[in-house]
PDB file of C-alpha atoms in Angstrom:
ATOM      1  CA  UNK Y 269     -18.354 -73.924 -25.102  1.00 77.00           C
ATOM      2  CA  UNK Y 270     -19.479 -74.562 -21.513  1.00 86.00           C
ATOM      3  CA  UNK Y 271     -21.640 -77.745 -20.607  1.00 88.00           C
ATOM      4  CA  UNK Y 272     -24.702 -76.750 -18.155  1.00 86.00           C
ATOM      5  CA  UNK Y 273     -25.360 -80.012 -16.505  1.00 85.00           C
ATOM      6  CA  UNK Y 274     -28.904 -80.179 -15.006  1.00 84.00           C
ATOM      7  CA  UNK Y 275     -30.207 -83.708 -12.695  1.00 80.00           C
ATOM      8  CA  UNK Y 276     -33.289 -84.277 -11.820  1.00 80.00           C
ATOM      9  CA  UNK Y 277     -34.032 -86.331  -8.990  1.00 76.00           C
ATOM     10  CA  UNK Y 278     -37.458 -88.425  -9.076  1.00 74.00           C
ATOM     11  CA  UNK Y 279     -39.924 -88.718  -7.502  1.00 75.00           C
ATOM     12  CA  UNK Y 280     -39.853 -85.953  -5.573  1.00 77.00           C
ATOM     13  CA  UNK Y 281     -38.386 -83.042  -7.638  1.00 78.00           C
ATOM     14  CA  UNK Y 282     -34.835 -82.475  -6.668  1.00 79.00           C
ATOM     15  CA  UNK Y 283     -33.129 -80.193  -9.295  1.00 83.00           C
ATOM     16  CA  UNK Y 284     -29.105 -79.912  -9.514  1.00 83.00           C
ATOM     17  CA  UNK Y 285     -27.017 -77.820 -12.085  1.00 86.00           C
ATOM     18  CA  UNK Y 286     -23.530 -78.077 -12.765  1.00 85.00           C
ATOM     19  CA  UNK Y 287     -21.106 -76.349 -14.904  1.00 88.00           C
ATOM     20  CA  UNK Y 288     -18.518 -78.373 -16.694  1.00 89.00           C
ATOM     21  CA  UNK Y 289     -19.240 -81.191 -14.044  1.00 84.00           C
ATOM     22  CA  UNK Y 290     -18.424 -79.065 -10.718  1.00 84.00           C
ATOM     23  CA  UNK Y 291     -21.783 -79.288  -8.837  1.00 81.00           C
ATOM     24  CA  UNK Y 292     -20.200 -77.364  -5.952  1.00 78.00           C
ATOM     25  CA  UNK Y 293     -21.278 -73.975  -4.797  1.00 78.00           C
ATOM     26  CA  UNK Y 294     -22.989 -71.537  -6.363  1.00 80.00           C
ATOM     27  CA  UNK Y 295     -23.823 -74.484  -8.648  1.00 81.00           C
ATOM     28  CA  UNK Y 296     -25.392 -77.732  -7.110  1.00 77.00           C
ATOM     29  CA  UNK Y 297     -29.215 -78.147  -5.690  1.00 79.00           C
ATOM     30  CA  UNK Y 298     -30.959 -75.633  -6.609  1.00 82.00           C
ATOM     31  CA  UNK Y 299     -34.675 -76.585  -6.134  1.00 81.00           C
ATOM     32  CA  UNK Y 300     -36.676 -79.271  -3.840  1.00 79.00           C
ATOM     33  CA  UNK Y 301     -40.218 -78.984  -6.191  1.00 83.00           C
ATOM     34  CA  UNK Y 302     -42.097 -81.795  -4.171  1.00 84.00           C
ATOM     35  CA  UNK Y 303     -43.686 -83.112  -6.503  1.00 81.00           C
ATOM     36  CA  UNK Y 304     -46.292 -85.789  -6.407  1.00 81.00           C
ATOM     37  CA  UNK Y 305     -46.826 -88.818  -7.449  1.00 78.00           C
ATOM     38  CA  UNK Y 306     -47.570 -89.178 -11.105  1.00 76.00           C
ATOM     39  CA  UNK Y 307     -46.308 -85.121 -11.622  1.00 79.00           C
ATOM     40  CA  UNK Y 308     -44.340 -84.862 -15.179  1.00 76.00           C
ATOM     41  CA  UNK Y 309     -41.678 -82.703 -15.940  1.00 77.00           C
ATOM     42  CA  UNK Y 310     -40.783 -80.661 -19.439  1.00 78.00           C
ATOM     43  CA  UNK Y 311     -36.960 -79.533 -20.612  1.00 77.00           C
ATOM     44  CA  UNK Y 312     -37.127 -76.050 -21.774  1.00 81.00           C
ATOM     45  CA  UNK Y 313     -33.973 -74.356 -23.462  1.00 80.00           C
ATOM     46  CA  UNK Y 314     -32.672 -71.405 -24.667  1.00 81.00           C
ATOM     47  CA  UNK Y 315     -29.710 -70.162 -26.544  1.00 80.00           C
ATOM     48  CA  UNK Y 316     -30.930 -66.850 -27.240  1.00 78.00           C
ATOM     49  CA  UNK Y 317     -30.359 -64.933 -30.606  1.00 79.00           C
ATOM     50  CA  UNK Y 318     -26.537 -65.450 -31.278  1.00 79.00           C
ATOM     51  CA  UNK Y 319     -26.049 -68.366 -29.158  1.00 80.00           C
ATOM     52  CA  UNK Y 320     -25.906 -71.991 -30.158  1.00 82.00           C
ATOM     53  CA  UNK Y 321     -26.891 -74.854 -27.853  1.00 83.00           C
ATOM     54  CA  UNK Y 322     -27.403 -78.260 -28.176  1.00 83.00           C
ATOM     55  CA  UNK Y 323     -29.096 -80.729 -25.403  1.00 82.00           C
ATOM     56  CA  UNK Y 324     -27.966 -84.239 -24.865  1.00 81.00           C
ATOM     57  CA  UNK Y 325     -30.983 -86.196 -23.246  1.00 75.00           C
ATOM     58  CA  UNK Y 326     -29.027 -89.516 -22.842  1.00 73.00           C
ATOM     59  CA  UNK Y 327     -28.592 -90.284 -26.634  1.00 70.00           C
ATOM     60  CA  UNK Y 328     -25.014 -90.409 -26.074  1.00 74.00           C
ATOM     61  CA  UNK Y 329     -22.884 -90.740 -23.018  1.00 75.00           C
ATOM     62  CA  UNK Y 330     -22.730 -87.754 -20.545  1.00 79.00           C
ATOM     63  CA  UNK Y 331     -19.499 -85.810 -20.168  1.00 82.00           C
ATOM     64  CA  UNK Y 332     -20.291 -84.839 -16.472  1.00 83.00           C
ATOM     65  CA  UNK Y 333     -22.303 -87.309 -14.757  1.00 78.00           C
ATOM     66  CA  UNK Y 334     -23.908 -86.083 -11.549  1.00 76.00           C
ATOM     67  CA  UNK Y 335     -21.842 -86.727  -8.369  1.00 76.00           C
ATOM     68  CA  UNK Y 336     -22.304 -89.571  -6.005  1.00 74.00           C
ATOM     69  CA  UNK Y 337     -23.588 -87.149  -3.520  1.00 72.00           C
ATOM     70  CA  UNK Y 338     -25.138 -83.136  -3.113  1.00 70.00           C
ATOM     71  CA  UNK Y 339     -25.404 -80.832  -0.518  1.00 64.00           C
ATOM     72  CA  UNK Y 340     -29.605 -80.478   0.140  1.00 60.00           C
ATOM     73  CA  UNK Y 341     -30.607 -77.025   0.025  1.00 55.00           C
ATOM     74  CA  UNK Y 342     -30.858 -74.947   2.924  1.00 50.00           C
ATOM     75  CA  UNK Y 343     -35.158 -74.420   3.875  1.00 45.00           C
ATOM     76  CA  UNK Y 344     -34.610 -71.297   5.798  1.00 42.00           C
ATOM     77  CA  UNK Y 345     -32.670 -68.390   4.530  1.00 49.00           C
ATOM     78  CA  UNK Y 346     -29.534 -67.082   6.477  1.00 54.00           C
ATOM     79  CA  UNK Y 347     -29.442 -70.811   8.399  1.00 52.00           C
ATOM     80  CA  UNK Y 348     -25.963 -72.151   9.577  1.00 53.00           C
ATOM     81  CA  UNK Y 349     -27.209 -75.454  10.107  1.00 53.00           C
ATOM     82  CA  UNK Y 350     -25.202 -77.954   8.755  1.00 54.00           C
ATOM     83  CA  UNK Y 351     -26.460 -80.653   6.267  1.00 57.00           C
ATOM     84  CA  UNK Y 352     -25.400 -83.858   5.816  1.00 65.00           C
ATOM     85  CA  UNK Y 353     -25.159 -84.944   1.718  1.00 65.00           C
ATOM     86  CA  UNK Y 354     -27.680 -86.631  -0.214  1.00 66.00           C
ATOM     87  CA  UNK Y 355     -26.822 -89.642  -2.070  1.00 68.00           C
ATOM     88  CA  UNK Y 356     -27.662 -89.533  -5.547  1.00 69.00           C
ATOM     89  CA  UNK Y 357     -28.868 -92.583  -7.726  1.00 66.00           C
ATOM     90  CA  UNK Y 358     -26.280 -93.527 -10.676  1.00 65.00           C
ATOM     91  CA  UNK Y 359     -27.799 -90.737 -13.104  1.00 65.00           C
ATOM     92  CA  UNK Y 360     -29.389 -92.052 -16.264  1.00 65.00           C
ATOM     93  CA  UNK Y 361     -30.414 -90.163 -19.847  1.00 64.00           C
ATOM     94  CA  UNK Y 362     -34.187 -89.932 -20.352  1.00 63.00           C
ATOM     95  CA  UNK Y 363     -33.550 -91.206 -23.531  1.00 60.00           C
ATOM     96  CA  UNK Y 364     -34.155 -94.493 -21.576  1.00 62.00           C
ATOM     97  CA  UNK Y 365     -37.205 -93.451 -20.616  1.00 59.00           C
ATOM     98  CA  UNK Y 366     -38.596 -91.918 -24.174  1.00 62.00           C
ATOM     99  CA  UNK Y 367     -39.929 -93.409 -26.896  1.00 66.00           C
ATOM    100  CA  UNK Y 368     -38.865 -91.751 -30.032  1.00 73.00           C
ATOM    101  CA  UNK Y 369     -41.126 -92.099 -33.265  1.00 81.00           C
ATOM    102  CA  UNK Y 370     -39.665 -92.893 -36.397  1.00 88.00           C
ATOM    103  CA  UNK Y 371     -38.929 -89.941 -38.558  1.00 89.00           C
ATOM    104  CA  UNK Y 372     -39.015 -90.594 -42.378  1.00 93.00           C
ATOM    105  CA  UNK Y 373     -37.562 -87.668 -45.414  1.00 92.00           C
ATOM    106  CA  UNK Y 374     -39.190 -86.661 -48.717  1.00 93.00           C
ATOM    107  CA  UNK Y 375     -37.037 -87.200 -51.491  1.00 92.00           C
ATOM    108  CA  UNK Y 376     -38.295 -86.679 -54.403  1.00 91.00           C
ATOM    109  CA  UNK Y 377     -37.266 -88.205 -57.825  1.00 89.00           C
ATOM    110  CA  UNK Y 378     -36.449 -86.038 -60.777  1.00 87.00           C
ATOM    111  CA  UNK Y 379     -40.217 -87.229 -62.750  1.00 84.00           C
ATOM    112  CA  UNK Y 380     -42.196 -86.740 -59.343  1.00 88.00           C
ATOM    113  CA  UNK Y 381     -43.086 -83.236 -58.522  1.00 89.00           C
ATOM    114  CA  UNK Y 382     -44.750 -84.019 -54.825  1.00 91.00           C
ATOM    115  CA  UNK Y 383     -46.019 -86.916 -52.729  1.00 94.00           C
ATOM    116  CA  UNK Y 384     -49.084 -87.223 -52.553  1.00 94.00           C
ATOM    117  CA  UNK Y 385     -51.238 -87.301 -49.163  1.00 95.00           C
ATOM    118  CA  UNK Y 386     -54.947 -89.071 -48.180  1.00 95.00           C
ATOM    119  CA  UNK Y 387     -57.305 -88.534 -45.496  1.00 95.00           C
ATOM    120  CA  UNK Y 388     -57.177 -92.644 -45.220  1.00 95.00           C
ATOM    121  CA  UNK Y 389     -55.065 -95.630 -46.088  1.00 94.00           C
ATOM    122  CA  UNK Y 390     -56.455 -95.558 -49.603  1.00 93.00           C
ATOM    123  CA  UNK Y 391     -56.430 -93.546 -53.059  1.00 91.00           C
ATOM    124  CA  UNK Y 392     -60.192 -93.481 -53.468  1.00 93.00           C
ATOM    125  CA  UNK Y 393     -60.444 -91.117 -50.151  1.00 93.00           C
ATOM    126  CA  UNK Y 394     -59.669 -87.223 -50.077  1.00 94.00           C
ATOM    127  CA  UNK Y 395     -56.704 -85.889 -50.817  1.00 93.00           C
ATOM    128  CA  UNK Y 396     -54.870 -83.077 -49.102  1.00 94.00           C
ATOM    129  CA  UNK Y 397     -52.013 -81.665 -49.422  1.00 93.00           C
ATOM    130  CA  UNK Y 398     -49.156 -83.143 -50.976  1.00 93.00           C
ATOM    131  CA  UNK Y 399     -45.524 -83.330 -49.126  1.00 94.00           C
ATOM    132  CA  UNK Y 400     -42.802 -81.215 -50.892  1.00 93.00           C
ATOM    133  CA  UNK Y 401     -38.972 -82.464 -51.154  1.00 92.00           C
ATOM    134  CA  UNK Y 402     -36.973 -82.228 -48.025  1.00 90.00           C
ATOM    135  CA  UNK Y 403     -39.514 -82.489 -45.638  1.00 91.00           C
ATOM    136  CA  UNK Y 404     -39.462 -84.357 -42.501  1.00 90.00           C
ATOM    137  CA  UNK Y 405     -42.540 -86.311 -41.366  1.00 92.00           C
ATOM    138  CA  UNK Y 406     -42.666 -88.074 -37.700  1.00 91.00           C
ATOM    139  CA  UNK Y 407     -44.184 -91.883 -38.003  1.00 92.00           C
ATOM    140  CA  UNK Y 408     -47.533 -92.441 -36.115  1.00 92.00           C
ATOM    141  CA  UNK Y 409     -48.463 -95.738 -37.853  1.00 93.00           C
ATOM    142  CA  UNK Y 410     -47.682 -97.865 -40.730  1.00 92.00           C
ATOM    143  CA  UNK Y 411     -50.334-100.027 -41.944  1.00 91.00           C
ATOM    144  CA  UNK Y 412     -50.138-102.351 -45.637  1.00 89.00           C
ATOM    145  CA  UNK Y 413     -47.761-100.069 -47.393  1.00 91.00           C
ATOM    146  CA  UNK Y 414     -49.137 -96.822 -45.966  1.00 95.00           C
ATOM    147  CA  UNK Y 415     -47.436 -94.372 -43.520  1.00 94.00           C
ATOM    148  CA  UNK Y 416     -49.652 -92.215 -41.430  1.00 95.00           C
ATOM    149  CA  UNK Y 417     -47.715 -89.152 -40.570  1.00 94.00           C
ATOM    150  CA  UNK Y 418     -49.615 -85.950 -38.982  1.00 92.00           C
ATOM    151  CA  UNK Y 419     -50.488 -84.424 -42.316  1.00 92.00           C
ATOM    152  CA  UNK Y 420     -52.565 -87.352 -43.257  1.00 95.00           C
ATOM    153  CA  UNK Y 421     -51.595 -91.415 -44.915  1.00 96.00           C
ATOM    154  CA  UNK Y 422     -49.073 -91.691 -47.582  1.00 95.00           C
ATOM    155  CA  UNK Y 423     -48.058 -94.770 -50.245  1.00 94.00           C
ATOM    156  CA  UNK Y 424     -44.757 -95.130 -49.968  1.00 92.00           C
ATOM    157  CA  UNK Y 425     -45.090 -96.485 -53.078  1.00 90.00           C
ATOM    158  CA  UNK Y 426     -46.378 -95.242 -56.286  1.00 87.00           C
ATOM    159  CA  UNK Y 427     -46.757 -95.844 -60.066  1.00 86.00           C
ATOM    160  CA  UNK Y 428     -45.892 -92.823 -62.091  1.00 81.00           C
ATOM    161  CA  UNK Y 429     -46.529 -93.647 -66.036  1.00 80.00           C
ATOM    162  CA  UNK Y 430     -45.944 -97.608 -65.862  1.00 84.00           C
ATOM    163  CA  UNK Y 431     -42.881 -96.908 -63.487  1.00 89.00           C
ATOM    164  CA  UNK Y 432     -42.697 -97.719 -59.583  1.00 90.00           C
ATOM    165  CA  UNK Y 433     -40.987 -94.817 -56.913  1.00 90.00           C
ATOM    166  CA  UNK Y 434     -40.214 -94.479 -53.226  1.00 91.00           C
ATOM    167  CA  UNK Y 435     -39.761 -90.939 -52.299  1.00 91.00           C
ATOM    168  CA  UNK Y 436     -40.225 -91.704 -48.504  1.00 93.00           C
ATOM    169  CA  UNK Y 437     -36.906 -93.035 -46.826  1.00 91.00           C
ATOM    170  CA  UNK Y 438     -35.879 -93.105 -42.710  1.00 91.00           C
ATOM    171  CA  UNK Y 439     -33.979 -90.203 -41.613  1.00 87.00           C
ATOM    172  CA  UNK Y 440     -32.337 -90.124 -37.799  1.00 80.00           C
ATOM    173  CA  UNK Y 441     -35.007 -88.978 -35.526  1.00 71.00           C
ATOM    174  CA  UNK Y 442     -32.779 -85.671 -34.402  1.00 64.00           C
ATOM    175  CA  UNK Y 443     -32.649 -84.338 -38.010  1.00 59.00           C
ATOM    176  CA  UNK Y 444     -35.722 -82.442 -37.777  1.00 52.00           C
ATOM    177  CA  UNK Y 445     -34.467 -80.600 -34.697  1.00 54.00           C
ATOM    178  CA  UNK Y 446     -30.503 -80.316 -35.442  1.00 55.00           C
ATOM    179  CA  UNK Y 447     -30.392 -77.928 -38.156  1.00 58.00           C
ATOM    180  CA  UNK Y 448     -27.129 -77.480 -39.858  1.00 60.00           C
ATOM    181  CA  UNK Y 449     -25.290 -74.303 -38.976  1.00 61.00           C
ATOM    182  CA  UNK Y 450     -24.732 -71.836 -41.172  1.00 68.00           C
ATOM    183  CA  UNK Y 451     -22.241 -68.846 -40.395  1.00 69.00           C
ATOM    184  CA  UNK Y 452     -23.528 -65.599 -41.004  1.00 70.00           C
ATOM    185  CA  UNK Y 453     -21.572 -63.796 -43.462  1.00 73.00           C
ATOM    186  CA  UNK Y 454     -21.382 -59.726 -43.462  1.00 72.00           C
ATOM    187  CA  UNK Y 455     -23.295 -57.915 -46.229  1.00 74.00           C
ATOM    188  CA  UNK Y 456     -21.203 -55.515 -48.096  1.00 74.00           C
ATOM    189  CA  UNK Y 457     -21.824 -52.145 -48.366  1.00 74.00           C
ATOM    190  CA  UNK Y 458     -21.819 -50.356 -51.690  1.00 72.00           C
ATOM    191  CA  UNK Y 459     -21.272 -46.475 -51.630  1.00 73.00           C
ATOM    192  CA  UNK Y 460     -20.965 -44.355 -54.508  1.00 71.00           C
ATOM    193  CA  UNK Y 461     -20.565 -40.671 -55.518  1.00 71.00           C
ATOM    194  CA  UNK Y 462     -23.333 -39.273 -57.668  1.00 65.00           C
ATOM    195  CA  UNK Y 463     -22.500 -35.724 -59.394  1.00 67.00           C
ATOM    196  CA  UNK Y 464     -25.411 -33.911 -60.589  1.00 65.00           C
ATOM    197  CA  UNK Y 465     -26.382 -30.560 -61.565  1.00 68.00           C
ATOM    198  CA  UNK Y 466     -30.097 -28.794 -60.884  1.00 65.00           C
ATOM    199  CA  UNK Y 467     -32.352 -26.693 -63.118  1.00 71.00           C
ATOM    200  CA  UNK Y 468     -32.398 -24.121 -60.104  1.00 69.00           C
ATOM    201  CA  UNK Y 469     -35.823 -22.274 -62.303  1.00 74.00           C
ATOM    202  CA  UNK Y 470     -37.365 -25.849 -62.199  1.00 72.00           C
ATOM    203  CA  UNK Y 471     -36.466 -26.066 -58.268  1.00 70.00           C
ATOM    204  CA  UNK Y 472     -37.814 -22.767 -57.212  1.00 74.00           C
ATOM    205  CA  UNK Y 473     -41.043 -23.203 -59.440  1.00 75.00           C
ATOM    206  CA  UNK Y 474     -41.862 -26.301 -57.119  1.00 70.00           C
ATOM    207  CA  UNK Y 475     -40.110 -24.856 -54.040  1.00 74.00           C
ATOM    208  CA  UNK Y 476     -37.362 -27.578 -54.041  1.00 70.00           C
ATOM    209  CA  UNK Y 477     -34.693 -26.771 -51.652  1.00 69.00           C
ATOM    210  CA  UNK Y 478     -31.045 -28.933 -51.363  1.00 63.00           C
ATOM    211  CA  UNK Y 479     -28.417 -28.012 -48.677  1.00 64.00           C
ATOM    212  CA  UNK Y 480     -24.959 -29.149 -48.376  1.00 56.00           C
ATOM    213  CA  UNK Y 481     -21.920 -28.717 -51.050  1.00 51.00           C
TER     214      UNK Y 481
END
């Protein structure tokens, strides 16, 4: 597939987009946002229904960095003027710039049917509800044996008729968000003949009618 490359410029705002690396025309700047100081911005994508995408913030190496230089855009429509190229900082992933919670994975052993979850670091507080197998909970703190996720504290330890289990174990933060792809696979069609034969006294006495041969 085709790699959209997108570089933002900051501060300021700049936005360039280039396809498979060539950031030449129609690709290139595209946008001059202004932004001020302090002003965030947020990745949205899109692959649509049938389409598959997959975003690489900086987590691994770029296949098309930006170009040392861009052409600015042009501020008035229809101008001829002609514009010299901006230079463009050596282009870094904002995975430098993000801090990426631990992720951790239910799994279950075969004598524990769920995990169990507390409003607090501590059994004697109120429960709620339990994680299942398989699921994927995001790190916020870990305090004395406890992981606080966003459903509430877990152990991630616990004693199960005299006998110790860990069901919580660290998972690569991109799991949750990579799901494996699964090819669709066509649903067959089954068709078959039915003969029959009608009570045609029955039919009229209810005012059935059938058409065709």
């Amino acid at each position: 597939g085709d790699i959209i490359c997108c570089h933002a410029m900051l501060p300021g705002g700049r936005l360039a987009f280039g396809l498979n690396g060539d950031f030449g025309e129609p690709m290139g700047a595209a946008f001059d946002l202004q932004l001020g100081a302090g002003a965030k911005l947020c990745l949205v994508a899109a692959a649509g229904d049938q389409g598959r995408l997959r975003v690489n913030l900086g987590q691994v190496a770029f296949a098309f960095p930006p170009p040392a230089k861009l052409i600015p855009l042009q501020l008035t429509e229809g101008s001829t003027e002609t514009l010299e190229p901006l230079p463009v900082d050596p282009a870094r992933g904002l995975g430098e710039a993000m801090e990426i919670r631990p992720m951790w994975q239910v799994k279950l052993p075969a004598a524990v049917k769920a995990w169990p979850v507390y409003a607090e670091p501590s059994r004697d507080s109120q429960g709620r509800k339990a994680l299942k197998n398989g699921e994927v909970v995001e790190q916020l703190a870990l305090q004395g044996g406890w992981l606080q996720h966003q459903a509430g504290w877990s152990p991630s330890k616990m004693i199960v008729a005299g006998k110790e289990y860990e069901a919580l174990q660290p998972t690569p933060a991109w799991k949750a968000i990579d799901r494996p792809f699964r090819q669709k696979t066509a649903r067959k069609v089954v068709r078959r003949v039915v003969h029959a034969s009608f009570d045609t006294n029955v039919c009229s006495q209810h005012n059935w009618n059938f058409r065709g041969s």
